[in-house]
Amino acid sequence: MHDIAEPARYTPTPDETLTDDLFANARAHGPETGYSRRVGDRWVRVTHTQLADQVTDVAAGLMAWGLEPGDRVAIMAGTSFEWMVCDYAIWTAGGVTVPIYETSSAEQVAWILHDSGAVGAFVANADAAATVASVSADATDLRALWSFDGSDLDELAASGRDIDRSEVEARRTSRTSDALATIIYTSGTTGRPKGCAITHANLLCQVHNVAAAKNVTELVFNDRSTTLLFIPVAHILARSIQLTAVHSRVHLAHGSDAKKAAALFADFRPSVILAVPYIFEKIYNTAKHKAAAEGKGWIFTQAEATARDYSESIDRGGPGLLLRLRHELFDRLVYGKLRTALGGQVDYIVSGGAPLGARLGHFFRGIGINPLEGYGLTETCAGVTLNLPGQQRIGTVGRPLPGCSVRIADDGEVLLKGGVVFQGYWHNEEATREAFDDDGWFRTGDLGALDADGYLTVTGRKKDLIVTAGGKNVAPAVLEDRLRAHWLVSQCLVVGDRRPYVAAMLTIDSDVLPQWLAEHGHHEDTAVERIHESPELLAELQKAVDDANKAVSNAEAIKRFVVLPTDFTVDEGLLTPTLKVKRAVVTQRYAAEIDSLYARPRTGSPV
């Protein structure tokens, strides 16, 4: 076994809670702008005092309604200013927040409401309200529903006018750091979601130790920084960044539609962008596609190679004269335009939820945007490791943050300890026991390695490891990352467990398909379903497969692939809300297609 620990620089006192930062900001910096709220097509600035007042009013309304300390209240909505207000209001009134993804199925909503025993729920709109209403028979503890879309929040706040604000403050300060703050249900790939019971202390350790890490406050999260959240706040990563923003007085804004993220970046101009790797892949592919469409594909190819060379040289003592000159040229021709498309002010991107990979990491650092890739899970309140500013090692997920310990078990599994590790699974003692080893280390289910300097590399999920019929172990993430680098590929899944060889299923990015169709003499509106078996398309995607295979041995290489007629989506239940492929669900859904990859003799790579 190999392990490493970073001493904690903060330990919560018994009387601290997550609401302290918000109200401290209001007292010390009340008139200053802390937030921006999207109203129509414009941003409306919100001061620290205004947010604290709104939180207090909604908390008073909850108390007047009958919320008792420890009661659970669900929030089923996309990322928004209202989400943040209600989260803090629930805590201020002594409650426990239960996030539910807006895209959750009725079955998932029913289970979460039932298992958590939620007594009330905030929802985004009438559609979400209808979903909750449809499962009311299962949600036996649910007594109230409030919608963001309408006057419900105003009416709830108004109902608490007779509650003296000293009573609200007394309720807020009666909570302790070991009190339950939130139950977050893991999106999971199979079975019912498990509720992660997370205390105020768990999240306080996350927020304060991140802020205490070297160069984080000085360079990334401070009162000069701006960030725009658009990935779901129901996810622990966005939630922890929101808490960190409040703690460090980062100017914070929200946007719920990832498809509009680029326009919002250009409008809001954040200095820090938080996203999952899929979003950064889309940014990269969109830029590459746009350059090709304008007849500048060769320029982008050279610029891309230079960016990666430049970034890699930083780890070897710095670039030489010729590389610096090439980099300066492409900074004028390409990199500056890419930074402008993201608002022109972005210095850092924070990536989590899945590995970013060395390819994208070097590209973004090479164009002047530093990637801070980290690692963690819902059970660990997000970040346990992080590549810190000035100490980045691209391709790894960094060293342990203060207060965190990482161990690599004999079988390669990553084990974790620290104040950020959750209390266990809600109402599930058996799963909780299975989640920890005999020494109290949390079993992540991920495979990884620590280098001599304590940097962690995660190679994939333990349960996703493919063992071919010939006994070869294959980590699919390496191949899948390279496949997604091709501009036509949207999603992919590498298969081959207990099969004679490795194969893959690919889906097409419908946003860029029209360009390929036009270049090959097809109507631009031709549907994927009509073209996915085209020899021309298969030949194009063979290039992606060939490139991916360069990263592995011949025994691990993809021997055949199939292009699916439709993409994987959240709505179809094939992606998690953070856009990770649900491997088990996809494998079951496309069992026939997988069988076809092995049904005939191999006379070529495509089916």
Coordinates of C-alpha atoms in Angstrom, one line a residue:
M1 CA 0.0 0.0 0.0
H2 CA 1.0 3.6 -0.7
D3 CA -0.5 6.6 1.0
I4 CA -0.1 10.3 1.6
A5 CA -1.7 12.8 4.0
E6 CA -1.9 16.6 4.0
P7 CA -2.3 18.2 7.5
A8 CA -5.6 20.0 8.0
R9 CA -5.4 23.8 8.2
Y10 CA -8.9 24.1 9.6
T11 CA -11.1 22.2 12.0
P12 CA -14.7 23.3 12.5
T13 CA -15.8 24.3 16.0
P14 CA -19.0 22.8 17.4
D15 CA -21.1 26.0 16.9
E16 CA -20.1 26.7 13.2
T17 CA -22.5 26.1 10.3
L18 CA -22.6 26.7 6.6
T19 CA -24.8 29.8 7.0
D20 CA -22.1 31.7 9.0
D21 CA -20.2 33.0 5.9
L22 CA -23.4 34.4 4.2
F23 CA -24.4 36.4 7.3
A24 CA -20.8 37.5 8.1
N25 CA -20.6 38.9 4.5
A26 CA -23.8 40.9 5.0
R27 CA -22.5 42.4 8.3
A28 CA -19.0 43.3 7.0
H29 CA -19.6 43.9 3.3
G30 CA -23.4 44.5 3.1
P31 CA -23.6 47.1 0.3
E32 CA -21.1 45.4 -2.0
T33 CA -22.2 43.3 -4.9
G34 CA -21.7 39.7 -4.3
Y35 CA -24.0 38.1 -6.9
S36 CA -25.7 38.6 -10.3
R37 CA -29.1 37.2 -11.0
R38 CA -30.3 36.6 -14.6
V39 CA -33.6 38.4 -15.2
G40 CA -34.7 38.0 -18.9
D41 CA -31.7 38.8 -21.0
R42 CA -29.8 40.9 -18.4
W43 CA -27.9 40.6 -15.2
V44 CA -29.2 42.2 -12.0
R45 CA -26.7 42.8 -9.3
V46 CA -27.4 41.6 -5.8
T47 CA -25.6 42.8 -2.7
H48 CA -24.6 40.6 0.3
T49 CA -27.3 42.3 2.4
Q50 CA -30.0 41.7 -0.2
L51 CA -29.2 38.0 -0.3
A52 CA -29.1 37.7 3.5
D53 CA -32.4 39.4 3.7
Q54 CA -34.0 37.1 1.1
V55 CA -32.6 34.0 2.9
T56 CA -33.9 35.3 6.2
D57 CA -37.4 36.0 4.8
V58 CA -37.8 32.6 3.2
A59 CA -36.4 30.9 6.4
A60 CA -39.0 32.8 8.5
G61 CA -41.7 31.6 6.1
L62 CA -40.5 28.0 6.5
M63 CA -40.6 28.4 10.3
A64 CA -44.1 29.9 10.2
W65 CA -45.2 27.0 7.9
G66 CA -44.0 24.6 10.6
L67 CA -40.5 23.4 9.6
E68 CA -38.7 21.9 12.6
P69 CA -35.0 21.4 13.1
G70 CA -33.8 18.4 11.2
D71 CA -36.8 18.3 8.8
R72 CA -35.8 17.5 5.2
V73 CA -36.8 19.8 2.3
A74 CA -36.2 18.9 -1.3
I75 CA -35.2 21.2 -4.1
M76 CA -36.0 20.0 -7.6
A77 CA -34.7 22.6 -10.0
G78 CA -31.9 23.6 -12.3
T79 CA -29.1 25.9 -11.3
S80 CA -30.4 29.3 -10.3
F81 CA -30.2 32.1 -7.9
E82 CA -33.4 30.9 -6.3
W83 CA -31.8 27.5 -5.7
M84 CA -29.1 29.1 -3.6
V85 CA -31.6 31.3 -1.7
C86 CA -33.7 28.2 -0.7
D87 CA -30.7 26.1 0.2
Y88 CA -29.4 28.7 2.7
A89 CA -33.0 29.4 3.9
I90 CA -33.5 25.7 4.7
W91 CA -30.3 25.7 6.7
T92 CA -31.2 28.9 8.4
A93 CA -34.5 27.5 9.5
G94 CA -32.7 24.4 10.8
G95 CA -33.6 22.0 8.0
V96 CA -31.8 19.6 5.8
T97 CA -31.6 20.1 2.0
V98 CA -32.3 17.2 -0.3
P99 CA -31.3 18.1 -3.9
I100 CA -33.2 16.4 -6.8
Y101 CA -32.0 16.7 -10.4
E102 CA -34.5 18.5 -12.6
T103 CA -34.1 15.7 -15.1
S104 CA -34.9 12.9 -12.6
S105 CA -37.6 10.4 -13.6
A106 CA -40.8 10.1 -11.6
E107 CA -39.6 6.8 -10.2
Q108 CA -36.4 8.5 -9.0
V109 CA -38.3 11.4 -7.5
A110 CA -40.7 9.1 -5.7
W111 CA -37.8 7.1 -4.2
I112 CA -35.9 10.2 -3.0
L113 CA -38.9 11.9 -1.5
H114 CA -39.9 8.7 0.2
D115 CA -36.5 7.6 1.5
S116 CA -35.5 11.1 2.7
G117 CA -38.9 11.7 4.4
A118 CA -39.0 15.2 2.8
V119 CA -41.8 17.3 4.4
G120 CA -41.7 20.0 1.7
A121 CA -40.3 20.6 -1.8
F122 CA -39.2 23.6 -3.9
V123 CA -39.6 23.0 -7.6
A124 CA -38.5 24.9 -10.7
N125 CA -41.8 25.1 -12.6
A126 CA -45.2 23.5 -13.3
D127 CA -43.6 20.5 -15.0
A128 CA -41.5 19.6 -11.9
A129 CA -44.5 20.3 -9.7
A130 CA -46.6 17.8 -11.8
T131 CA -43.8 15.2 -11.5
V132 CA -43.8 15.6 -7.7
A133 CA -47.6 15.5 -7.6
S134 CA -47.7 12.3 -9.6
V135 CA -45.7 10.5 -6.9
S136 CA -47.5 12.0 -3.9
A137 CA -48.8 8.5 -2.9
D138 CA -45.1 7.4 -2.3
A139 CA -44.0 10.7 -0.7
T140 CA -46.1 10.2 2.4
D141 CA -44.3 12.8 4.5
L142 CA -44.6 15.6 1.9
R143 CA -47.0 18.4 3.0
A144 CA -46.1 21.4 0.8
L145 CA -44.8 22.3 -2.6
W146 CA -43.4 25.7 -3.6
S147 CA -42.6 26.7 -7.2
F148 CA -39.9 29.1 -8.4
D149 CA -42.1 29.8 -11.4
G150 CA -44.7 32.2 -9.9
S151 CA -45.4 33.9 -6.6
D152 CA -44.9 31.0 -4.2
L153 CA -41.5 32.2 -2.9
D154 CA -42.9 35.7 -2.3
E155 CA -45.9 34.3 -0.6
L156 CA -43.8 32.0 1.6
A157 CA -41.6 34.9 2.6
A158 CA -44.7 37.1 3.3
S159 CA -46.1 34.3 5.6
G160 CA -43.2 34.7 7.9
R161 CA -43.5 38.4 8.6
D162 CA -44.8 37.8 12.1
I163 CA -41.8 35.7 13.0
D164 CA -39.3 38.0 14.8
R165 CA -35.9 38.0 13.1
S166 CA -34.3 37.3 16.4
E167 CA -36.2 34.0 16.4
V168 CA -34.8 33.2 12.9
E169 CA -31.3 34.0 14.2
A170 CA -31.8 31.8 17.3
R171 CA -32.9 28.9 15.1
R172 CA -29.9 29.4 12.8
T173 CA -27.4 29.5 15.6
S174 CA -29.0 26.5 17.4
R175 CA -27.6 24.2 14.8
T176 CA -24.2 22.7 15.3
S177 CA -21.4 21.6 12.9
D178 CA -22.2 17.9 13.4
A179 CA -25.8 18.5 12.4
L180 CA -27.0 17.0 9.1
A181 CA -26.8 19.6 6.3
T182 CA -27.8 17.7 3.2
I183 CA -28.7 14.3 1.8
I184 CA -27.4 13.9 -1.7
Y185 CA -28.6 11.0 -3.7
T186 CA -26.0 9.5 -6.0
S187 CA -27.2 9.5 -9.6
G188 CA -25.8 6.0 -9.9
T189 CA -25.8 3.8 -13.0
T190 CA -28.1 1.0 -11.7
G191 CA -30.4 0.4 -8.9
R192 CA -31.9 2.9 -6.5
P193 CA -29.9 6.0 -5.6
K194 CA -28.2 6.0 -2.2
G195 CA -28.5 9.0 0.0
C196 CA -25.2 10.4 1.2
A197 CA -25.6 12.0 4.6
I198 CA -23.4 15.0 4.8
T199 CA -23.0 17.3 7.8
H200 CA -22.2 21.0 8.1
A201 CA -18.8 20.0 9.4
N202 CA -18.1 17.9 6.3
L203 CA -18.8 20.8 3.9
L204 CA -17.1 23.3 6.2
C205 CA -13.9 21.2 6.0
Q206 CA -14.2 21.2 2.2
V207 CA -14.7 24.9 1.9
H208 CA -12.2 26.1 4.4
N209 CA -9.4 23.7 3.5
V210 CA -9.8 24.4 -0.2
A211 CA -9.5 28.1 0.6
A212 CA -6.4 27.4 2.7
A213 CA -4.6 25.5 0.0
K214 CA -1.6 27.2 -1.5
N215 CA -2.4 30.0 -4.0
V216 CA -6.1 29.2 -4.1
T217 CA -7.3 32.3 -2.3
E218 CA -4.5 34.5 -3.7
L219 CA -5.1 33.5 -7.4
V220 CA -8.5 31.7 -7.9
F221 CA -11.2 32.3 -5.4
N222 CA -11.3 35.8 -3.8
D223 CA -13.3 39.0 -3.9
R224 CA -11.8 40.0 -7.2
S225 CA -12.9 36.8 -8.9
T226 CA -16.1 36.0 -10.8
T227 CA -17.6 32.7 -11.7
L228 CA -20.7 31.4 -13.5
L229 CA -22.3 28.2 -12.3
F230 CA -24.3 26.3 -14.9
I231 CA -23.8 22.6 -14.1
P232 CA -26.5 21.4 -11.7
V233 CA -26.1 22.6 -8.2
A234 CA -27.7 19.3 -7.2
H235 CA -24.3 17.9 -7.9
I236 CA -21.8 18.1 -5.1
L237 CA -19.1 19.8 -7.2
A238 CA -21.2 22.8 -8.1
R239 CA -22.6 22.9 -4.6
S240 CA -19.2 23.0 -3.0
I241 CA -18.0 25.7 -5.5
Q242 CA -21.1 27.8 -4.6
L243 CA -20.2 27.5 -0.9
T244 CA -16.6 28.4 -1.6
A245 CA -17.7 31.4 -3.6
V246 CA -19.8 32.7 -0.7
H247 CA -17.0 32.0 1.7
S248 CA -14.4 33.8 -0.4
R249 CA -16.8 36.5 -1.6
V250 CA -16.4 35.6 -5.3
H251 CA -18.9 37.4 -7.6
L252 CA -21.3 34.5 -8.3
A253 CA -23.9 34.1 -11.1
H254 CA -26.0 31.1 -12.2
G255 CA -27.1 29.8 -15.6
S256 CA -29.0 26.5 -16.0
D257 CA -28.6 25.7 -19.7
A258 CA -25.2 24.2 -20.6
K259 CA -26.1 24.7 -24.3
K260 CA -26.1 28.5 -23.7
A261 CA -23.0 28.5 -21.6
A262 CA -20.7 30.0 -24.3
A263 CA -23.1 33.0 -24.8
L264 CA -23.3 33.5 -21.0
F265 CA -19.5 33.3 -20.7
A266 CA -19.1 36.1 -23.3
D267 CA -21.8 38.1 -21.5
F268 CA -20.8 37.6 -17.8
R269 CA -17.0 37.3 -18.4
P270 CA -16.0 35.0 -15.5
S271 CA -12.5 34.7 -14.3
V272 CA -13.1 31.0 -13.2
I273 CA -15.2 28.5 -15.1
L274 CA -16.4 25.3 -13.5
A275 CA -17.5 22.4 -15.7
V276 CA -17.3 18.7 -16.3
P277 CA -14.9 17.5 -19.0
Y278 CA -17.6 17.0 -21.6
I279 CA -18.2 20.8 -21.7
F280 CA -14.5 21.5 -22.2
E281 CA -14.4 18.8 -24.9
K282 CA -17.3 20.6 -26.6
I283 CA -15.5 24.0 -26.4
Y284 CA -12.4 22.4 -28.0
N285 CA -14.3 20.6 -30.7
T286 CA -16.5 23.6 -31.5
A287 CA -13.3 25.7 -32.0
K288 CA -11.8 23.1 -34.2
H289 CA -15.0 22.7 -36.3
K290 CA -15.3 26.4 -36.7
A291 CA -11.7 26.7 -37.9
A292 CA -12.2 23.9 -40.4
A293 CA -15.5 25.5 -41.7
E294 CA -13.7 28.8 -42.3
G295 CA -10.9 27.0 -44.3
K296 CA -8.4 27.5 -41.4
G297 CA -8.2 24.0 -40.2
W298 CA -4.5 23.7 -40.8
I299 CA -3.9 26.8 -38.8
F300 CA -5.8 25.4 -35.9
T301 CA -4.0 22.1 -36.1
Q302 CA -0.6 23.9 -35.9
A303 CA -1.9 26.1 -33.1
E304 CA -3.2 23.1 -31.2
A305 CA 0.1 21.2 -31.4
T306 CA 2.0 24.4 -30.4
A307 CA -0.3 24.9 -27.4
R308 CA 0.4 21.3 -26.2
D309 CA 4.1 21.6 -26.8
Y310 CA 4.2 24.8 -24.9
S311 CA 2.3 23.4 -21.9
E312 CA 4.4 20.3 -21.8
S313 CA 7.6 22.4 -21.9
I314 CA 6.5 24.2 -18.7
D315 CA 7.0 20.9 -16.9
R316 CA 10.5 20.6 -18.4
G317 CA 11.9 23.9 -17.4
G318 CA 10.1 26.2 -19.9
P319 CA 9.9 26.7 -23.6
G320 CA 12.8 27.5 -25.9
L321 CA 13.1 30.6 -28.1
L322 CA 11.5 29.0 -31.2
L323 CA 8.6 27.6 -29.3
R324 CA 8.0 30.9 -27.6
L325 CA 7.9 32.7 -30.9
R326 CA 5.5 30.1 -32.4
H327 CA 3.3 30.4 -29.3
E328 CA 3.2 34.2 -29.5
L329 CA 2.2 34.0 -33.2
F330 CA -0.7 31.6 -32.5
D331 CA -1.7 33.6 -29.4
R332 CA -2.5 36.5 -31.9
L333 CA -4.1 34.2 -34.5
V334 CA -6.0 31.6 -32.4
Y335 CA -5.6 31.6 -28.6
G336 CA -6.7 35.1 -28.0
K337 CA -9.9 34.5 -29.9
L338 CA -10.6 31.4 -27.9
R339 CA -10.2 33.3 -24.7
T340 CA -12.4 36.1 -26.0
A341 CA -15.1 33.5 -26.8
L342 CA -15.1 32.5 -23.1
G343 CA -15.5 36.1 -22.0
G344 CA -11.9 37.3 -22.3
Q345 CA -11.2 37.3 -18.5
V346 CA -10.9 33.6 -17.7
D347 CA -7.7 32.6 -16.0
Y348 CA -8.7 29.2 -14.6
I349 CA -11.0 26.3 -15.4
V350 CA -12.0 23.9 -12.6
S351 CA -12.7 20.4 -14.0
G352 CA -14.3 17.6 -12.0
G353 CA -16.9 14.8 -12.2
A354 CA -14.7 12.7 -14.6
P355 CA -11.0 12.8 -15.8
L356 CA -10.1 15.8 -18.0
G357 CA -7.1 14.0 -19.4
A358 CA -3.7 15.2 -20.4
R359 CA -4.8 16.0 -24.0
L360 CA -7.3 18.6 -23.0
G361 CA -5.3 19.8 -20.0
H362 CA -2.3 20.7 -22.0
F363 CA -4.4 22.3 -24.7
F364 CA -6.1 24.7 -22.3
R365 CA -3.0 25.5 -20.4
G366 CA -1.2 26.1 -23.7
I367 CA -3.8 28.7 -24.8
G368 CA -3.4 30.6 -21.5
I369 CA -6.2 29.1 -19.4
N370 CA -4.9 27.1 -16.4
P371 CA -6.8 23.8 -15.7
L372 CA -7.3 23.0 -12.0
E373 CA -8.3 19.4 -12.1
G374 CA -9.3 17.6 -8.9
Y375 CA -10.8 14.4 -7.7
G376 CA -13.5 13.5 -5.3
L377 CA -16.9 12.0 -5.0
T378 CA -20.3 12.9 -3.5
E379 CA -19.3 10.9 -0.4
T380 CA -16.3 13.2 0.0
C381 CA -18.0 16.5 -0.6
A382 CA -16.2 16.8 -4.0
G383 CA -12.5 17.7 -3.9
V384 CA -10.0 15.5 -2.0
T385 CA -7.2 16.2 -4.3
L386 CA -6.5 19.2 -6.6
N387 CA -3.8 20.5 -9.0
L388 CA -3.0 23.8 -7.3
P389 CA -2.1 27.0 -9.1
G390 CA 1.6 26.9 -9.9
Q391 CA 1.9 23.3 -8.9
Q392 CA 0.0 21.6 -11.7
R393 CA 0.9 18.3 -13.1
I394 CA -1.3 17.8 -16.2
G395 CA -2.7 14.3 -16.5
T396 CA -3.0 13.9 -12.8
V397 CA -5.7 15.1 -10.4
G398 CA -3.2 16.7 -8.0
R399 CA -2.1 16.1 -4.5
P400 CA -4.3 15.8 -1.4
L401 CA -6.0 19.0 -0.2
P402 CA -5.4 20.0 3.5
G403 CA -7.1 17.6 5.9
C404 CA -7.2 14.8 3.3
S405 CA -5.4 11.5 3.0
V406 CA -5.1 9.2 0.0
R407 CA -4.1 5.5 0.0
I408 CA -3.7 3.1 -2.8
A409 CA -4.8 -0.4 -1.8
D410 CA -3.0 -3.5 -3.0
D411 CA -5.5 -4.1 -5.8
G412 CA -5.1 -0.5 -7.0
E413 CA -8.3 0.9 -5.4
V414 CA -8.1 4.6 -4.3
L415 CA -9.0 4.9 -0.6
L416 CA -9.8 8.2 1.2
K417 CA -9.9 9.7 4.7
G418 CA -10.5 13.2 6.1
G419 CA -13.0 15.6 7.5
V420 CA -14.8 15.8 4.2
V421 CA -15.8 12.1 4.2
F422 CA -19.5 11.7 4.7
Q423 CA -21.3 10.1 7.7
G424 CA -22.8 7.2 5.7
Y425 CA -25.7 6.3 3.5
W426 CA -29.1 7.5 4.8
H427 CA -31.2 4.6 6.1
N428 CA -28.7 2.1 4.7
E429 CA -26.3 0.6 7.3
E430 CA -25.3 -2.3 5.1
A431 CA -24.1 -0.1 2.3
T432 CA -22.3 2.2 4.8
R433 CA -20.4 -0.8 6.3
E434 CA -19.4 -1.9 2.8
A435 CA -18.2 1.6 1.9
F436 CA -15.3 1.5 4.5
D437 CA -12.5 -0.9 5.1
D438 CA -11.5 -2.2 8.5
D439 CA -9.2 0.8 9.1
G440 CA -11.9 3.3 8.4
W441 CA -10.8 4.2 4.8
F442 CA -13.5 5.1 2.4
R443 CA -13.5 2.7 -0.6
T444 CA -14.0 4.9 -3.7
G445 CA -14.3 2.1 -6.3
D446 CA -11.8 4.0 -8.5
L447 CA -8.4 2.7 -9.6
G448 CA -5.4 4.9 -9.4
A449 CA -1.8 5.4 -8.5
L450 CA 0.3 7.9 -6.5
D451 CA 3.6 9.1 -8.0
A452 CA 6.7 9.8 -5.9
D453 CA 5.6 13.4 -5.3
G454 CA 2.1 12.4 -4.1
Y455 CA 0.2 13.3 -7.3
L456 CA -2.8 11.0 -7.9
T457 CA -3.7 9.6 -11.3
V458 CA -7.1 8.0 -11.6
T459 CA -7.2 5.3 -14.3
G460 CA -10.9 4.3 -14.2
R461 CA -13.6 2.6 -12.2
K462 CA -12.8 -0.7 -10.6
K463 CA -16.1 -2.1 -11.8
D464 CA -15.6 -0.8 -15.3
L465 CA -12.3 -2.6 -15.8
I466 CA -12.6 -4.8 -18.9
V467 CA -11.1 -8.3 -18.7
T468 CA -11.0 -9.9 -22.1
A469 CA -11.5 -13.6 -22.7
G470 CA -7.7 -13.8 -23.1
G471 CA -7.2 -12.3 -19.6
K472 CA -6.1 -8.9 -20.7
N473 CA -7.1 -6.0 -18.3
V474 CA -8.3 -2.9 -20.2
A475 CA -9.1 0.5 -18.7
P476 CA -11.8 1.9 -21.1
A477 CA -11.3 5.5 -20.0
V478 CA -8.0 5.8 -21.9
L479 CA -9.6 4.8 -25.2
E480 CA -12.8 6.7 -24.7
D481 CA -10.9 9.9 -24.0
R482 CA -9.1 9.7 -27.3
L483 CA -12.2 8.7 -29.2
R484 CA -14.1 11.8 -28.0
A485 CA -11.3 14.0 -29.3
H486 CA -12.6 13.4 -32.8
W487 CA -14.8 16.3 -33.8
L488 CA -17.7 14.1 -35.0
V489 CA -17.8 11.9 -31.9
S490 CA -20.3 12.9 -29.2
Q491 CA -20.2 9.9 -26.8
C492 CA -18.6 6.5 -26.8
L493 CA -18.5 3.3 -24.9
V494 CA -15.7 0.7 -25.1
V495 CA -16.8 -2.9 -24.5
G496 CA -15.1 -6.3 -24.4
D497 CA -15.5 -7.8 -20.9
R498 CA -15.2 -11.6 -21.2
R499 CA -15.1 -11.1 -25.0
P500 CA -12.4 -12.1 -27.4
Y501 CA -11.3 -8.5 -28.2
V502 CA -12.1 -4.9 -27.4
A503 CA -14.8 -3.1 -29.4
A504 CA -16.6 0.3 -29.2
M505 CA -19.9 2.0 -29.8
L506 CA -19.9 5.6 -31.0
T507 CA -22.5 8.3 -31.3
I508 CA -22.4 11.4 -33.6
D509 CA -22.4 15.0 -32.5
S510 CA -25.5 16.4 -34.3
D511 CA -24.2 20.0 -33.9
V512 CA -21.3 19.4 -36.3
L513 CA -22.7 16.7 -38.5
P514 CA -24.1 19.2 -41.0
Q515 CA -20.6 20.4 -41.9
W516 CA -19.4 16.8 -42.6
L517 CA -22.5 16.1 -44.7
A518 CA -22.0 19.2 -46.8
E519 CA -18.3 18.4 -47.3
H520 CA -19.3 14.9 -48.6
G521 CA -22.1 15.9 -50.9
H522 CA -25.1 15.1 -48.7
H523 CA -27.9 17.3 -47.7
E524 CA -27.0 19.1 -44.4
D525 CA -30.3 18.1 -42.8
T526 CA -29.8 14.4 -43.3
A527 CA -30.6 12.6 -40.1
V528 CA -28.0 10.5 -38.3
E529 CA -30.3 7.5 -38.6
R530 CA -29.9 7.7 -42.4
I531 CA -26.2 8.1 -42.5
H532 CA -24.7 6.2 -39.5
E533 CA -23.8 3.1 -41.6
S534 CA -22.4 5.1 -44.5
P535 CA -19.0 3.8 -45.7
E536 CA -17.7 7.4 -45.8
L537 CA -18.7 8.1 -42.2
L538 CA -17.3 4.8 -41.0
A539 CA -14.0 5.6 -42.8
E540 CA -13.9 9.0 -41.1
L541 CA -14.5 7.4 -37.7
Q542 CA -11.9 4.8 -38.3
K543 CA -9.4 7.6 -38.0
A544 CA -10.7 8.3 -34.5
V545 CA -10.3 4.6 -33.6
D546 CA -6.8 4.4 -35.1
D547 CA -5.8 7.4 -33.1
A548 CA -7.2 6.0 -29.9
N549 CA -5.4 2.7 -30.5
K550 CA -2.0 4.5 -30.5
A551 CA -2.4 5.0 -26.7
V552 CA -2.6 1.3 -25.9
S553 CA -1.1 -2.1 -26.8
N554 CA -2.4 -4.2 -29.6
A555 CA -4.1 -6.5 -27.1
E556 CA -6.0 -3.5 -25.7
A557 CA -6.8 -1.9 -29.1
I558 CA -10.3 -1.5 -30.5
K559 CA -10.8 -4.2 -33.2
R560 CA -14.3 -3.3 -34.3
F561 CA -16.8 -0.5 -33.8
V562 CA -20.4 0.4 -34.5
V563 CA -22.0 3.9 -35.0
L564 CA -25.3 4.2 -33.2
P565 CA -28.2 6.0 -34.9
T566 CA -29.0 8.1 -31.8
D567 CA -26.9 9.9 -29.2
F568 CA -26.9 9.1 -25.5
T569 CA -28.9 11.7 -23.5
V570 CA -30.0 12.4 -20.0
D571 CA -33.6 12.3 -21.0
E572 CA -33.2 8.8 -22.3
G573 CA -31.6 7.7 -19.1
L574 CA -28.2 7.0 -20.7
L575 CA -26.3 9.9 -19.2
T576 CA -26.1 11.1 -15.6
P577 CA -27.1 14.7 -15.0
T578 CA -23.4 15.6 -15.2
L579 CA -23.2 14.0 -18.6
K580 CA -21.3 10.8 -17.7
V581 CA -22.3 7.6 -19.6
K582 CA -24.3 5.2 -17.5
R583 CA -22.2 2.2 -18.6
A584 CA -24.4 -0.5 -17.3
V585 CA -27.6 1.0 -18.7
V586 CA -26.1 1.6 -22.1
T587 CA -24.7 -1.9 -22.2
Q588 CA -28.1 -3.4 -21.4
R589 CA -30.0 -1.1 -23.8
Y590 CA -27.6 -1.9 -26.7
A591 CA -27.0 -5.5 -25.9
A592 CA -27.9 -6.6 -29.5
E593 CA -25.5 -4.0 -31.0
I594 CA -22.7 -5.3 -28.7
D595 CA -23.4 -8.9 -29.7
S596 CA -23.2 -7.9 -33.3
L597 CA -19.7 -6.7 -32.8
Y598 CA -18.7 -10.3 -32.0
A599 CA -21.2 -12.2 -34.1
R600 CA -19.2 -12.2 -37.4
P601 CA -15.6 -12.9 -38.3
R602 CA -13.5 -9.7 -38.2
T603 CA -13.1 -8.6 -41.8
G604 CA -12.4 -5.0 -40.9
S605 CA -12.9 -2.7 -38.0
P606 CA -16.4 -1.3 -38.5
V607 CA -19.4 -3.7 -38.2

